[in-house]
Short mmCIF file of C-alpha atoms in Angstrom, two decimals:
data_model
loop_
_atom_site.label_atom_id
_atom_site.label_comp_id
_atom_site.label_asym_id
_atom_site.label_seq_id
_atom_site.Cartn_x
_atom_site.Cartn_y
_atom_site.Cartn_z
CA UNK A 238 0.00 0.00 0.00
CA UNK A 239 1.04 3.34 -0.14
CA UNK A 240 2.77 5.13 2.50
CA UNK A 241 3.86 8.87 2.97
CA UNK A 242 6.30 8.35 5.25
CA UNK A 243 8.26 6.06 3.32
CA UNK A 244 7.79 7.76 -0.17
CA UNK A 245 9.76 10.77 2.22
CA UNK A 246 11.87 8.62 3.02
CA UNK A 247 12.92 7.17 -0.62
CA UNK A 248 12.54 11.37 -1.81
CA UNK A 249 15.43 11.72 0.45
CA UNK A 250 17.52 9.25 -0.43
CA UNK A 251 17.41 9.80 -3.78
CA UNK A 252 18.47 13.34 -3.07
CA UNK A 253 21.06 12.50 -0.70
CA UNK A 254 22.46 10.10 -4.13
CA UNK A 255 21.51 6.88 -2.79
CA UNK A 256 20.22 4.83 -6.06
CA UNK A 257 17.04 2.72 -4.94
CA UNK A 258 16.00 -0.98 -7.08
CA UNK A 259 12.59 -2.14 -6.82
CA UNK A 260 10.97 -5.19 -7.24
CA UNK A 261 8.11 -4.81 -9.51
CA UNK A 262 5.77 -7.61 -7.93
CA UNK A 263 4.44 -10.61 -8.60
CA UNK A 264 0.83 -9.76 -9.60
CA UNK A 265 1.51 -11.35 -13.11
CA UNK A 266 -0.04 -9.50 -16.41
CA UNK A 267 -3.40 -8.85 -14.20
CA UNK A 268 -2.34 -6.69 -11.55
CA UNK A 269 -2.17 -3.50 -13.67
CA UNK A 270 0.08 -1.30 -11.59
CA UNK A 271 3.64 -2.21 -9.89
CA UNK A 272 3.73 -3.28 -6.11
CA UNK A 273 5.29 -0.31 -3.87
CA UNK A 274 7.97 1.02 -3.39
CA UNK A 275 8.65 0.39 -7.24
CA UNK A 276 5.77 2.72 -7.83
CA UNK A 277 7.72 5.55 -6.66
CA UNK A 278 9.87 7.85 -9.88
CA UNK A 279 12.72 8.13 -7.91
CA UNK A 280 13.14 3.77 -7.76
CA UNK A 281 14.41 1.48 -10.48
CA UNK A 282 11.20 -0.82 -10.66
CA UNK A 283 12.68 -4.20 -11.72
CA UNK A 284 9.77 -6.67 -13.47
CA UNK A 285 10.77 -10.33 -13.97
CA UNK A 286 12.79 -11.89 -17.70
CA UNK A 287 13.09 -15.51 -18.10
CA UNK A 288 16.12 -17.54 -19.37
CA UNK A 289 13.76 -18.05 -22.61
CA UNK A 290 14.26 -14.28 -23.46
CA UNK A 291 10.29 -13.69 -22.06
CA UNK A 292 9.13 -12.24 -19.15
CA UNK A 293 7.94 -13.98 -16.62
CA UNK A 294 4.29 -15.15 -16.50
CA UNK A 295 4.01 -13.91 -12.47
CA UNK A 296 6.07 -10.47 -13.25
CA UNK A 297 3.82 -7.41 -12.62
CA UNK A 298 3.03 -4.96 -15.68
CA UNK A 299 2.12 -1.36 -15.82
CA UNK A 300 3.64 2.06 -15.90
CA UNK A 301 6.67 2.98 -14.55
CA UNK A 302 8.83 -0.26 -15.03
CA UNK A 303 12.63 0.84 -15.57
CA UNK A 304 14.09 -2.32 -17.27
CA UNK A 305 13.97 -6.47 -16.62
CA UNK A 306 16.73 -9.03 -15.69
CA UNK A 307 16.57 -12.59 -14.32
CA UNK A 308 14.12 -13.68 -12.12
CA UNK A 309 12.69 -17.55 -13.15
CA UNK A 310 14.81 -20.45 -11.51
CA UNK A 311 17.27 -18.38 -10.57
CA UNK A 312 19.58 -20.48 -7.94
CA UNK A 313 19.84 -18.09 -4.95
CA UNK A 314 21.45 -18.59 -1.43
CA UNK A 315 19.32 -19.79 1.06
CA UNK A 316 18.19 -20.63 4.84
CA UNK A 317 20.56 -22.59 6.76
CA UNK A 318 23.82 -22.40 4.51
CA UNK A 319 22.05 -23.90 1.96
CA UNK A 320 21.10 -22.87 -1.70
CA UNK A 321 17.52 -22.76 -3.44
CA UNK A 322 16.22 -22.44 -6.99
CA UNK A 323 13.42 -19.45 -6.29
CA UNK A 324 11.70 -16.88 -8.67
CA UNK A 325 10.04 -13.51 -8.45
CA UNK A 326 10.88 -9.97 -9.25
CA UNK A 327 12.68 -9.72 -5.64
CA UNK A 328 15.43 -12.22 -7.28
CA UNK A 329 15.63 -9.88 -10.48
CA UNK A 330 16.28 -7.12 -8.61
CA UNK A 331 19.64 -7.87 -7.22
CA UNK A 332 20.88 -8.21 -10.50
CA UNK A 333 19.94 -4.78 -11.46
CA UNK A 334 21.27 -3.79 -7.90
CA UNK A 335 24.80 -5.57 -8.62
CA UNK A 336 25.01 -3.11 -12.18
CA UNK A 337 24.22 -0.02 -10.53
CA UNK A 338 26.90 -0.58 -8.20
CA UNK A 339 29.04 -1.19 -11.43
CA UNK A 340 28.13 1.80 -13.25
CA UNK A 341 28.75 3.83 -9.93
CA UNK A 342 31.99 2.15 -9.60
CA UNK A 343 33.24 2.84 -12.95
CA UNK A 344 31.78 6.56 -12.61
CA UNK A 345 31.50 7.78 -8.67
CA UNK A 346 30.25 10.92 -9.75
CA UNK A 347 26.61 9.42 -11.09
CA UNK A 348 23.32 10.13 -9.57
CA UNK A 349 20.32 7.78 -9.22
CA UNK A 350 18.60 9.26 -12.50
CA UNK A 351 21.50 8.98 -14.54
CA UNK A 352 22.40 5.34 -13.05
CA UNK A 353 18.67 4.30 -14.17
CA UNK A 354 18.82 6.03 -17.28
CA UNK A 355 22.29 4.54 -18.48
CA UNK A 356 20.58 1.32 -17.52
CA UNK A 357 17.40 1.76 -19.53
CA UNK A 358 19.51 3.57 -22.53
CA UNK A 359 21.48 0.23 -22.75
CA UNK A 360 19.05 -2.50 -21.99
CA UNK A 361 18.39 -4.86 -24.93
CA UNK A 362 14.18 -4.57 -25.98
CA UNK A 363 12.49 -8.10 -25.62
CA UNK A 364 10.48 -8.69 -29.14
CA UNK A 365 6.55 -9.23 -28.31
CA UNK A 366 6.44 -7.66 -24.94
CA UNK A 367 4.96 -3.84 -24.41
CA UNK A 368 6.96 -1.21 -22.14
CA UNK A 369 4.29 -2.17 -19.26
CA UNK A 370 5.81 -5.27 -19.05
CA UNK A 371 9.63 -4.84 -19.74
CA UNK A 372 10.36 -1.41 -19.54
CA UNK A 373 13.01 -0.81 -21.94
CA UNK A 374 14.01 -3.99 -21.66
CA UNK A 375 16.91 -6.95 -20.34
CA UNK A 376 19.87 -5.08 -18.60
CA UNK A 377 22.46 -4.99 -19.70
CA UNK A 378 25.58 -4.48 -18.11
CA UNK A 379 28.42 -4.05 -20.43
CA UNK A 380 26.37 -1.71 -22.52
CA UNK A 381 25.53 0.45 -19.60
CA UNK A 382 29.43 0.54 -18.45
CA UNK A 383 30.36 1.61 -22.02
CA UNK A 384 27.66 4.06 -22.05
CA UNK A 385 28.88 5.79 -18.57
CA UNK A 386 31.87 5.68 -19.66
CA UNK A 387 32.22 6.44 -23.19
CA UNK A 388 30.14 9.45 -22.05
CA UNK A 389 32.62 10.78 -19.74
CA UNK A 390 35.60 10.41 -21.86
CA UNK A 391 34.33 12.14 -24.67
CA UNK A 392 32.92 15.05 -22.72
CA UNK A 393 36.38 15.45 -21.37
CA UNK A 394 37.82 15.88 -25.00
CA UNK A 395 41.01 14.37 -24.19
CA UNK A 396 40.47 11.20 -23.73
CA UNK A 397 42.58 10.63 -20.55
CA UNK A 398 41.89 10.03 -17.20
#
């Protein structure tokens, strides 16, 4: 549900530079709208891709997704030192979470917008599947890094470091 106090709370974050990932949800193609805090602008909402190049059947849809990564069987550690084959949008998102941390290491100077627009610029558009349910697409990492960085070294104009 919706909550003031932490939509505040996310508002301030994002102006204090912290970049905040989203699950989408898990509503599948019926719920319509993205679960919160994903609703929020100032998140990356993450929705759900499989390894079959689809998105998943339970991955919310509707406005404001950012971009898709894994999140069907994806082997993830689990209770009691052990490991677990799970899916949902909450295992998608820490992939998404692992490149932003990439694109911030290869360019400190980033802010959330331009993290989650470097990632959206970059992510690879799944054929048969509308905005509402992919965003712009798969991330991609290696064409977000290039894009960061490509960026800064040509606005320097000297190429160096």
């Amino acid at each position: 549900d919706y909550s003031e106090t932490l939509h505040d709370a996310i508002r301030t974050a994002h102006r204090k530079g912290i970049v905040i990932v989203a699950s989408a949800g898990n509503n599948g193609s019926q719920a319509g709208q993205l679960d919160y805090p994903a609703r929020f602008p100032e998140t990356i909402a993450v929705a759900a891709s499989t390894k079959q190049n689809g998105i998943a059947d339970f991955s919310s849809r509707g406005a404001g997704i950012s971009v898709a990564a894994p999140g069907a069987d994806v082997r993830s550690t689990y209770l009691r030192k052990r490991y677990k084959v799970l899916s949902g949008t909450s295992m998608a998102a820490p992939h998404v979470t692992g490149a932003a941390a990439l694109l911030l290491g290869a360019k400190k100077s980033l802010k959330p917008h331009q993290v989650k627009s470097a990632l959206e610029r970059s992510a690879v558009r799944l054929h048969g599947y509308s905005s509402a349910a992919q965003g712009a697409g798969v991330v991609n990492i290696e064409r977000a890094v290039h894009h960061v960085t490509a960026k800064s070294h040509g606005a320097a104009g000297t190429g160096s470091g």
